[in-house]
Amino acid sequence: MSYLSGLLDDFLSLLFPRLCYACGNHLLRNENLICTECHVLIPRTNYHLEEDNPVARLFWGRCKIEKAAAFSFYNRDSRIRRLIHNLKYRGIKDIGYELGKIYGLDLANSGFTRDIDLIIPVPLHPSKEHVRGFNQSFLICEGISAATGVLVDTKSLERVTKTSTQTRKSRYERWKNVEGTFRVHDPLSLLGKHVLLIDDVITTGSTIESCVEELLKTEGVRVSVASMAVALA
Ligand SMILES: [Zn+2]
């Protein structure tokens, strides 16, 4: 960078400070969206390294999943929570790609995605996606895809009815609420495939469970699951 453009850059950052979306501190010139400190300090679950982990256990006796993992813990005031909040509710779409890329590198390096054929984001209902303007899980998938080389499939699984808000409902009500709301659009495209299903946050697992049940109706399909964060009770 030339001296002049460096000066201009410094001047612009005075007027429009670039702040880390996880901690709010000023970003350095070579940092993008998330500062280096947050990169390092976001606690990793490392569940992708152990077959028997709390996310995998969440689905025991509910639906058949090959492997399950989550990048970080969704705690109150956690960095990952602030990032996902900025992504979903402030529409900072680049955060989705960035987080997906960070996690995708972990997944690729550990061999977690070696036998994965397709990455599928948990679909939003079209009307919700229309209001928000994007599906955050899709943006995360794009980052994971860039890091792993596995293609994203947004066509095969779709959401068919609107679910009312999930808060203040019992686990059974939540499950009933999303039951039967996903549909495989083109079973042929999934025949015999190992799918990695991606959500932004896993809480009760009921949405994932619904997707998995639907996906498993297609012959030879196997499903693994990963999310950017997990909220453990
Ligand atoms: Zn930060």
Short mmCIF file of N, CA and C in Angstrom, two decimals, residues 104-183:
data_model
loop_
_atom_site.label_atom_id
_atom_site.label_comp_id
_atom_site.label_asym_id
_atom_site.label_seq_id
_atom_site.Cartn_x
_atom_site.Cartn_y
_atom_site.Cartn_z
N GLY A 104 -15.00 -24.42 8.25
CA GLY A 104 -14.73 -25.33 7.13
C GLY A 104 -13.28 -25.81 7.11
N LEU A 105 -12.36 -24.92 7.45
CA LEU A 105 -10.94 -25.31 7.49
C LEU A 105 -10.70 -26.37 8.57
N ASP A 106 -11.32 -26.16 9.75
CA ASP A 106 -11.20 -27.18 10.82
C ASP A 106 -11.76 -28.51 10.35
N LEU A 107 -12.94 -28.45 9.71
CA LEU A 107 -13.61 -29.69 9.28
C LEU A 107 -12.80 -30.40 8.21
N ALA A 108 -12.25 -29.63 7.28
CA ALA A 108 -11.46 -30.23 6.20
C ALA A 108 -10.16 -30.82 6.75
N ASN A 109 -9.47 -30.07 7.60
CA ASN A 109 -8.17 -30.53 8.12
C ASN A 109 -8.29 -31.79 8.96
N SER A 110 -9.44 -31.97 9.61
CA SER A 110 -9.61 -33.14 10.47
C SER A 110 -10.15 -34.34 9.70
N GLY A 111 -10.51 -34.15 8.43
CA GLY A 111 -11.05 -35.25 7.65
C GLY A 111 -12.56 -35.42 7.83
N PHE A 112 -13.18 -34.55 8.60
CA PHE A 112 -14.62 -34.66 8.88
C PHE A 112 -15.44 -34.64 7.59
N THR A 113 -15.01 -33.85 6.62
CA THR A 113 -15.81 -33.69 5.38
C THR A 113 -15.32 -34.60 4.25
N ARG A 114 -14.36 -35.49 4.55
CA ARG A 114 -13.75 -36.30 3.50
C ARG A 114 -14.79 -37.11 2.71
N ASP A 115 -15.77 -37.69 3.41
CA ASP A 115 -16.75 -38.54 2.73
C ASP A 115 -18.10 -37.83 2.53
N ILE A 116 -18.10 -36.51 2.62
CA ILE A 116 -19.35 -35.75 2.42
C ILE A 116 -19.51 -35.42 0.93
N ASP A 117 -20.70 -35.67 0.39
CA ASP A 117 -20.96 -35.41 -1.04
C ASP A 117 -21.56 -34.03 -1.27
N LEU A 118 -22.41 -33.60 -0.34
CA LEU A 118 -23.13 -32.34 -0.53
C LEU A 118 -23.32 -31.62 0.80
N ILE A 119 -23.33 -30.29 0.75
CA ILE A 119 -23.64 -29.51 1.95
C ILE A 119 -25.03 -28.89 1.73
N ILE A 120 -25.92 -29.10 2.69
CA ILE A 120 -27.28 -28.54 2.56
C ILE A 120 -27.59 -27.64 3.76
N PRO A 121 -27.93 -26.37 3.49
CA PRO A 121 -28.34 -25.50 4.60
C PRO A 121 -29.77 -25.83 5.03
N VAL A 122 -30.05 -25.73 6.33
CA VAL A 122 -31.43 -25.86 6.79
C VAL A 122 -32.22 -24.72 6.13
N PRO A 123 -33.25 -25.06 5.35
CA PRO A 123 -33.95 -24.00 4.62
C PRO A 123 -34.80 -23.14 5.55
N LEU A 124 -34.87 -21.86 5.24
CA LEU A 124 -35.84 -20.98 5.90
C LEU A 124 -37.13 -21.08 5.11
N HIS A 125 -38.23 -20.76 5.76
CA HIS A 125 -39.45 -20.66 4.97
C HIS A 125 -39.29 -19.51 3.98
N PRO A 126 -39.74 -19.70 2.73
CA PRO A 126 -39.54 -18.66 1.71
C PRO A 126 -40.00 -17.27 2.15
N SER A 127 -41.11 -17.19 2.90
CA SER A 127 -41.59 -15.86 3.30
C SER A 127 -40.65 -15.22 4.33
N LYS A 128 -40.06 -16.05 5.19
CA LYS A 128 -39.10 -15.54 6.17
C LYS A 128 -37.81 -15.11 5.47
N GLU A 129 -37.40 -15.92 4.50
CA GLU A 129 -36.19 -15.59 3.75
C GLU A 129 -36.40 -14.29 2.96
N HIS A 130 -37.63 -14.12 2.49
CA HIS A 130 -37.95 -12.90 1.74
C HIS A 130 -37.82 -11.67 2.63
N VAL A 131 -38.33 -11.78 3.85
CA VAL A 131 -38.27 -10.65 4.79
C VAL A 131 -36.83 -10.35 5.19
N ARG A 132 -36.06 -11.42 5.54
CA ARG A 132 -34.68 -11.23 5.98
C ARG A 132 -33.78 -10.90 4.80
N GLY A 133 -34.14 -11.45 3.64
CA GLY A 133 -33.33 -11.18 2.44
C GLY A 133 -32.27 -12.23 2.18
N PHE A 134 -32.08 -13.15 3.12
CA PHE A 134 -31.07 -14.19 2.94
C PHE A 134 -31.30 -15.29 3.96
N ASN A 135 -30.71 -16.45 3.68
CA ASN A 135 -30.71 -17.53 4.65
C ASN A 135 -29.30 -17.62 5.25
N GLN A 136 -29.19 -17.31 6.54
CA GLN A 136 -27.86 -17.26 7.17
C GLN A 136 -27.13 -18.60 7.06
N SER A 137 -27.88 -19.71 7.11
CA SER A 137 -27.23 -21.02 7.01
C SER A 137 -26.62 -21.23 5.62
N PHE A 138 -27.27 -20.68 4.61
CA PHE A 138 -26.72 -20.77 3.26
C PHE A 138 -25.39 -20.02 3.16
N LEU A 139 -25.33 -18.83 3.77
CA LEU A 139 -24.09 -18.04 3.74
C LEU A 139 -22.96 -18.79 4.44
N ILE A 140 -23.30 -19.44 5.56
CA ILE A 140 -22.31 -20.25 6.28
C ILE A 140 -21.84 -21.41 5.39
N CYS A 141 -22.81 -22.03 4.69
CA CYS A 141 -22.47 -23.13 3.78
C CYS A 141 -21.49 -22.69 2.70
N GLU A 142 -21.68 -21.49 2.18
CA GLU A 142 -20.77 -21.01 1.14
C GLU A 142 -19.34 -20.92 1.64
N GLY A 143 -19.17 -20.47 2.89
CA GLY A 143 -17.84 -20.41 3.49
C GLY A 143 -17.27 -21.81 3.69
N ILE A 144 -18.10 -22.73 4.18
CA ILE A 144 -17.65 -24.10 4.40
C ILE A 144 -17.26 -24.73 3.07
N SER A 145 -18.06 -24.45 2.05
CA SER A 145 -17.78 -24.98 0.72
C SER A 145 -16.45 -24.47 0.17
N ALA A 146 -16.19 -23.18 0.38
CA ALA A 146 -14.93 -22.60 -0.09
C ALA A 146 -13.74 -23.27 0.58
N ALA A 147 -13.89 -23.63 1.84
CA ALA A 147 -12.78 -24.22 2.59
C ALA A 147 -12.61 -25.71 2.33
N THR A 148 -13.72 -26.39 2.02
CA THR A 148 -13.67 -27.85 1.92
C THR A 148 -13.74 -28.36 0.48
N GLY A 149 -14.24 -27.51 -0.42
CA GLY A 149 -14.39 -27.93 -1.81
C GLY A 149 -15.65 -28.76 -2.05
N VAL A 150 -16.49 -28.94 -1.01
CA VAL A 150 -17.74 -29.69 -1.18
C VAL A 150 -18.83 -28.72 -1.63
N LEU A 151 -19.62 -29.13 -2.62
CA LEU A 151 -20.62 -28.23 -3.19
C LEU A 151 -21.84 -28.05 -2.28
N VAL A 152 -22.47 -26.89 -2.39
CA VAL A 152 -23.69 -26.58 -1.63
C VAL A 152 -24.91 -26.91 -2.50
N ASP A 153 -25.89 -27.57 -1.90
CA ASP A 153 -27.12 -27.91 -2.60
C ASP A 153 -28.29 -27.19 -1.91
N THR A 154 -28.86 -26.21 -2.59
CA THR A 154 -29.99 -25.46 -2.00
C THR A 154 -31.31 -25.87 -2.62
N LYS A 155 -31.25 -26.80 -3.58
CA LYS A 155 -32.46 -27.14 -4.33
C LYS A 155 -33.20 -28.34 -3.76
N SER A 156 -32.45 -29.31 -3.22
CA SER A 156 -33.06 -30.60 -2.89
C SER A 156 -34.02 -30.57 -1.71
N LEU A 157 -33.67 -29.78 -0.68
CA LEU A 157 -34.51 -29.75 0.52
C LEU A 157 -35.21 -28.40 0.61
N GLU A 158 -36.53 -28.45 0.77
CA GLU A 158 -37.24 -27.17 0.89
C GLU A 158 -38.19 -27.18 2.08
N ARG A 159 -38.54 -25.99 2.51
CA ARG A 159 -39.45 -25.83 3.64
C ARG A 159 -40.83 -25.52 3.07
N VAL A 160 -41.84 -26.22 3.54
CA VAL A 160 -43.13 -26.08 2.89
C VAL A 160 -44.21 -25.35 3.70
N THR A 161 -44.12 -25.32 5.01
CA THR A 161 -45.11 -24.53 5.74
C THR A 161 -44.42 -23.62 6.73
N LYS A 162 -45.08 -22.57 7.09
CA LYS A 162 -44.48 -21.62 8.01
C LYS A 162 -44.61 -22.12 9.45
N THR A 163 -43.52 -22.03 10.21
CA THR A 163 -43.61 -22.39 11.62
C THR A 163 -43.74 -21.12 12.43
N SER A 164 -44.57 -21.16 13.44
CA SER A 164 -44.69 -19.98 14.31
C SER A 164 -43.45 -19.90 15.19
N THR A 165 -43.28 -18.82 15.88
CA THR A 165 -42.03 -18.60 16.63
C THR A 165 -41.83 -19.70 17.68
N GLN A 166 -40.56 -20.08 17.84
CA GLN A 166 -40.22 -21.24 18.67
C GLN A 166 -40.10 -20.93 20.15
N THR A 167 -40.03 -19.66 20.48
CA THR A 167 -39.82 -19.33 21.89
C THR A 167 -41.09 -19.61 22.69
N ARG A 168 -40.93 -19.86 23.97
CA ARG A 168 -42.03 -20.13 24.91
C ARG A 168 -42.86 -21.35 24.52
N LYS A 169 -42.19 -22.35 23.96
CA LYS A 169 -42.89 -23.60 23.67
C LYS A 169 -42.12 -24.75 24.31
N SER A 170 -42.85 -25.77 24.69
CA SER A 170 -42.18 -26.94 25.26
C SER A 170 -41.47 -27.67 24.13
N ARG A 171 -40.59 -28.59 24.53
CA ARG A 171 -39.84 -29.34 23.53
C ARG A 171 -40.78 -30.10 22.59
N TYR A 172 -41.84 -30.70 23.17
CA TYR A 172 -42.78 -31.45 22.34
C TYR A 172 -43.51 -30.52 21.37
N GLU A 173 -43.93 -29.36 21.89
CA GLU A 173 -44.63 -28.40 21.03
C GLU A 173 -43.73 -27.92 19.90
N ARG A 174 -42.46 -27.70 20.24
CA ARG A 174 -41.51 -27.27 19.20
C ARG A 174 -41.38 -28.33 18.12
N TRP A 175 -41.29 -29.59 18.59
CA TRP A 175 -41.13 -30.68 17.66
C TRP A 175 -42.36 -30.78 16.75
N LYS A 176 -43.54 -30.68 17.38
CA LYS A 176 -44.79 -30.75 16.61
C LYS A 176 -44.86 -29.60 15.61
N ASN A 177 -44.34 -28.47 16.07
CA ASN A 177 -44.41 -27.24 15.29
C ASN A 177 -43.65 -27.33 13.97
N VAL A 178 -42.53 -28.03 13.98
CA VAL A 178 -41.74 -28.11 12.74
C VAL A 178 -41.94 -29.44 12.01
N GLU A 179 -42.65 -30.36 12.64
CA GLU A 179 -42.84 -31.68 12.04
C GLU A 179 -43.46 -31.56 10.65
N GLY A 180 -42.88 -32.26 9.74
CA GLY A 180 -43.48 -32.33 8.40
C GLY A 180 -43.39 -31.05 7.60
N THR A 181 -42.48 -30.15 7.98
CA THR A 181 -42.42 -28.89 7.25
C THR A 181 -41.30 -28.88 6.21
N PHE A 182 -40.58 -29.98 6.10
CA PHE A 182 -39.53 -30.03 5.10
C PHE A 182 -39.87 -31.09 4.05
N ARG A 183 -39.41 -30.87 2.83
CA ARG A 183 -39.72 -31.78 1.76
C ARG A 183 -38.51 -31.91 0.84
#
